[in-house]
């Protein structure tokens, strides 16, 4: 596996946290919630799904795909709330340390780190 792709994924998904907070503050975004909610729209998602089935590391691929899907679904939900003027609820979801968005973000980062460690 390509550790550079994993590094890019971690960085790109960290940027989403910033984008979501900016959308919450401004009520605007260049992104559409329905697009953000799809895990195959980002570069990492495209790369992840392009890995041939025979080359997908069983101990990581399924879990990372699942977490990546949830991450995007939650990000899309938060963005929709932000754009609908529900800033308070969106802010709660993006900042709740026990919430699905934050816990999934942490789990995804940890899973990507573990995958990267064995890919060296």
PDB file of C-alpha atoms in Angstrom:
ATOM      1  CA  UNK A   1       0.000   0.000   0.000  1.00  0.00           C
ATOM      2  CA  UNK A   2       1.057   3.547  -0.557  1.00  0.00           C
ATOM      3  CA  UNK A   3       1.797   5.346   2.718  1.00  0.00           C
ATOM      4  CA  UNK A   4       1.605   8.680   0.869  1.00  0.00           C
ATOM      5  CA  UNK A   5      -2.058   8.033   0.036  1.00  0.00           C
ATOM      6  CA  UNK A   6      -2.762   7.286   3.687  1.00  0.00           C
ATOM      7  CA  UNK A   7      -0.975  10.485   4.790  1.00  0.00           C
ATOM      8  CA  UNK A   8      -2.941  12.507   2.237  1.00  0.00           C
ATOM      9  CA  UNK A   9      -6.182  10.953   3.502  1.00  0.00           C
ATOM     10  CA  UNK A  10      -5.473  11.891   7.105  1.00  0.00           C
ATOM     11  CA  UNK A  11      -4.613  15.454   6.126  1.00  0.00           C
ATOM     12  CA  UNK A  12      -7.620  15.860   3.826  1.00  0.00           C
ATOM     13  CA  UNK A  13     -10.060  14.591   6.399  1.00  0.00           C
ATOM     14  CA  UNK A  14      -8.554  16.899   9.000  1.00  0.00           C
ATOM     15  CA  UNK A  15      -9.251  19.786   6.633  1.00  0.00           C
ATOM     16  CA  UNK A  16     -12.926  18.785   6.607  1.00  0.00           C
ATOM     17  CA  UNK A  17     -13.191  19.646  10.278  1.00  0.00           C
ATOM     18  CA  UNK A  18     -12.023  23.167   9.439  1.00  0.00           C
ATOM     19  CA  UNK A  19     -14.373  23.422   6.441  1.00  0.00           C
ATOM     20  CA  UNK A  20     -17.317  22.337   8.541  1.00  0.00           C
ATOM     21  CA  UNK A  21     -16.559  24.889  11.247  1.00  0.00           C
ATOM     22  CA  UNK A  22     -16.235  27.605   8.592  1.00  0.00           C
ATOM     23  CA  UNK A  23     -19.594  26.578   7.094  1.00  0.00           C
ATOM     24  CA  UNK A  24     -21.175  26.634  10.542  1.00  0.00           C
ATOM     25  CA  UNK A  25     -19.854  30.136  11.205  1.00  0.00           C
ATOM     26  CA  UNK A  26     -20.720  31.572   7.795  1.00  0.00           C
ATOM     27  CA  UNK A  27     -23.765  29.522   6.799  1.00  0.00           C
ATOM     28  CA  UNK A  28     -22.146  29.008   3.390  1.00  0.00           C
ATOM     29  CA  UNK A  29     -19.967  26.430   1.676  1.00  0.00           C
ATOM     30  CA  UNK A  30     -18.718  25.713  -1.807  1.00  0.00           C
ATOM     31  CA  UNK A  31     -19.635  22.074  -1.161  1.00  0.00           C
ATOM     32  CA  UNK A  32     -23.035  20.410  -1.260  1.00  0.00           C
ATOM     33  CA  UNK A  33     -24.057  18.154   1.655  1.00  0.00           C
ATOM     34  CA  UNK A  34     -25.210  15.326  -0.616  1.00  0.00           C
ATOM     35  CA  UNK A  35     -21.803  15.282  -2.339  1.00  0.00           C
ATOM     36  CA  UNK A  36     -19.868  15.463   0.933  1.00  0.00           C
ATOM     37  CA  UNK A  37     -21.937  12.553   2.282  1.00  0.00           C
ATOM     38  CA  UNK A  38     -20.658  10.211  -0.455  1.00  0.00           C
ATOM     39  CA  UNK A  39     -17.411   8.496   0.489  1.00  0.00           C
ATOM     40  CA  UNK A  40     -16.350   7.892  -3.117  1.00  0.00           C
ATOM     41  CA  UNK A  41     -16.255  11.594  -4.018  1.00  0.00           C
ATOM     42  CA  UNK A  42     -13.031  12.491  -2.206  1.00  0.00           C
ATOM     43  CA  UNK A  43      -9.607  11.557  -3.538  1.00  0.00           C
ATOM     44  CA  UNK A  44      -8.982   9.041  -0.778  1.00  0.00           C
ATOM     45  CA  UNK A  45     -12.335   7.369  -1.384  1.00  0.00           C
ATOM     46  CA  UNK A  46     -11.591   7.071  -5.081  1.00  0.00           C
ATOM     47  CA  UNK A  47      -8.175   5.575  -4.301  1.00  0.00           C
ATOM     48  CA  UNK A  48      -9.525   3.253  -1.591  1.00  0.00           C
ATOM     49  CA  UNK A  49     -12.213   1.821  -3.841  1.00  0.00           C
ATOM     50  CA  UNK A  50      -9.761   1.466  -6.739  1.00  0.00           C
ATOM     51  CA  UNK A  51      -7.599  -1.023  -4.841  1.00  0.00           C
ATOM     52  CA  UNK A  52      -8.154  -4.421  -6.463  1.00  0.00           C
ATOM     53  CA  UNK A  53     -10.007  -6.833  -4.202  1.00  0.00           C
ATOM     54  CA  UNK A  54      -7.027  -9.190  -4.198  1.00  0.00           C
ATOM     55  CA  UNK A  55      -4.775  -6.418  -2.856  1.00  0.00           C
ATOM     56  CA  UNK A  56      -7.042  -5.118  -0.090  1.00  0.00           C
ATOM     57  CA  UNK A  57      -5.534  -5.883   3.300  1.00  0.00           C
ATOM     58  CA  UNK A  58      -8.311  -7.806   5.047  1.00  0.00           C
ATOM     59  CA  UNK A  59      -7.346  -6.589   8.513  1.00  0.00           C
ATOM     60  CA  UNK A  60      -7.762  -2.920   7.528  1.00  0.00           C
ATOM     61  CA  UNK A  61      -9.720  -2.362   4.333  1.00  0.00           C
ATOM     62  CA  UNK A  62     -13.243  -3.242   5.485  1.00  0.00           C
ATOM     63  CA  UNK A  63     -12.972  -1.269   8.719  1.00  0.00           C
ATOM     64  CA  UNK A  64     -11.429   1.767   7.033  1.00  0.00           C
ATOM     65  CA  UNK A  65     -14.092   1.706   4.319  1.00  0.00           C
ATOM     66  CA  UNK A  66     -16.824   1.538   6.963  1.00  0.00           C
ATOM     67  CA  UNK A  67     -15.337   4.374   9.017  1.00  0.00           C
ATOM     68  CA  UNK A  68     -14.713   6.465   5.914  1.00  0.00           C
ATOM     69  CA  UNK A  69     -18.350   6.020   4.857  1.00  0.00           C
ATOM     70  CA  UNK A  70     -19.622   7.050   8.300  1.00  0.00           C
ATOM     71  CA  UNK A  71     -17.245  10.029   8.378  1.00  0.00           C
ATOM     72  CA  UNK A  72     -18.662  11.344   5.109  1.00  0.00           C
ATOM     73  CA  UNK A  73     -22.277  10.685   6.101  1.00  0.00           C
ATOM     74  CA  UNK A  74     -21.784  12.603   9.337  1.00  0.00           C
ATOM     75  CA  UNK A  75     -19.909  15.434   7.601  1.00  0.00           C
ATOM     76  CA  UNK A  76     -22.735  15.729   5.068  1.00  0.00           C
ATOM     77  CA  UNK A  77     -25.296  15.857   7.871  1.00  0.00           C
ATOM     78  CA  UNK A  78     -23.356  18.560   9.713  1.00  0.00           C
ATOM     79  CA  UNK A  79     -22.905  20.595   6.539  1.00  0.00           C
ATOM     80  CA  UNK A  80     -26.628  20.345   5.762  1.00  0.00           C
ATOM     81  CA  UNK A  81     -27.449  21.647   9.243  1.00  0.00           C
ATOM     82  CA  UNK A  82     -24.956  24.503   8.858  1.00  0.00           C
ATOM     83  CA  UNK A  83     -26.398  25.532   5.505  1.00  0.00           C
ATOM     84  CA  UNK A  84     -29.959  25.277   6.846  1.00  0.00           C
ATOM     85  CA  UNK A  85     -29.184  27.785   9.595  1.00  0.00           C
ATOM     86  CA  UNK A  86     -28.968  25.175  12.346  1.00  0.00           C
ATOM     87  CA  UNK A  87     -25.563  26.412  13.516  1.00  0.00           C
ATOM     88  CA  UNK A  88     -25.994  25.425  17.141  1.00  0.00           C
ATOM     89  CA  UNK A  89     -26.891  21.816  16.361  1.00  0.00           C
ATOM     90  CA  UNK A  90     -24.137  21.571  13.726  1.00  0.00           C
ATOM     91  CA  UNK A  91     -21.578  22.962  16.172  1.00  0.00           C
ATOM     92  CA  UNK A  92     -22.658  20.445  18.782  1.00  0.00           C
ATOM     93  CA  UNK A  93     -22.228  17.552  16.343  1.00  0.00           C
ATOM     94  CA  UNK A  94     -18.827  18.690  15.092  1.00  0.00           C
ATOM     95  CA  UNK A  95     -17.500  19.245  18.621  1.00  0.00           C
ATOM     96  CA  UNK A  96     -19.122  16.485  20.685  1.00  0.00           C
ATOM     97  CA  UNK A  97     -16.212  14.325  21.843  1.00  0.00           C
ATOM     98  CA  UNK A  98     -18.562  11.378  22.325  1.00  0.00           C
ATOM     99  CA  UNK A  99     -20.523  12.026  19.161  1.00  0.00           C
ATOM    100  CA  UNK A 100     -20.421   9.933  16.041  1.00  0.00           C
ATOM    101  CA  UNK A 101     -18.484  12.452  13.925  1.00  0.00           C
ATOM    102  CA  UNK A 102     -15.649  12.925  16.416  1.00  0.00           C
ATOM    103  CA  UNK A 103     -15.377   9.290  17.474  1.00  0.00           C
ATOM    104  CA  UNK A 104     -15.447   8.116  13.860  1.00  0.00           C
ATOM    105  CA  UNK A 105     -12.776  10.686  12.951  1.00  0.00           C
ATOM    106  CA  UNK A 106     -10.531   9.401  15.719  1.00  0.00           C
ATOM    107  CA  UNK A 107     -11.141   5.746  14.841  1.00  0.00           C
ATOM    108  CA  UNK A 108     -10.490   6.432  11.152  1.00  0.00           C
ATOM    109  CA  UNK A 109      -7.218   8.211  11.907  1.00  0.00           C
ATOM    110  CA  UNK A 110      -6.125   5.375  14.207  1.00  0.00           C
ATOM    111  CA  UNK A 111      -7.009   2.726  11.614  1.00  0.00           C
ATOM    112  CA  UNK A 112      -5.153   4.649   8.896  1.00  0.00           C
ATOM    113  CA  UNK A 113      -2.100   4.963  11.159  1.00  0.00           C
ATOM    114  CA  UNK A 114      -2.143   1.233  11.852  1.00  0.00           C
ATOM    115  CA  UNK A 115      -2.450   0.466   8.144  1.00  0.00           C
ATOM    116  CA  UNK A 116       0.419   2.809   7.400  1.00  0.00           C
ATOM    117  CA  UNK A 117       2.619   1.109   9.997  1.00  0.00           C
ATOM    118  CA  UNK A 118       2.262  -2.300   8.366  1.00  0.00           C
ATOM    119  CA  UNK A 119       2.622  -0.887   4.836  1.00  0.00           C
ATOM    120  CA  UNK A 120       6.222   0.228   5.371  1.00  0.00           C
TER     121      UNK A 120
END
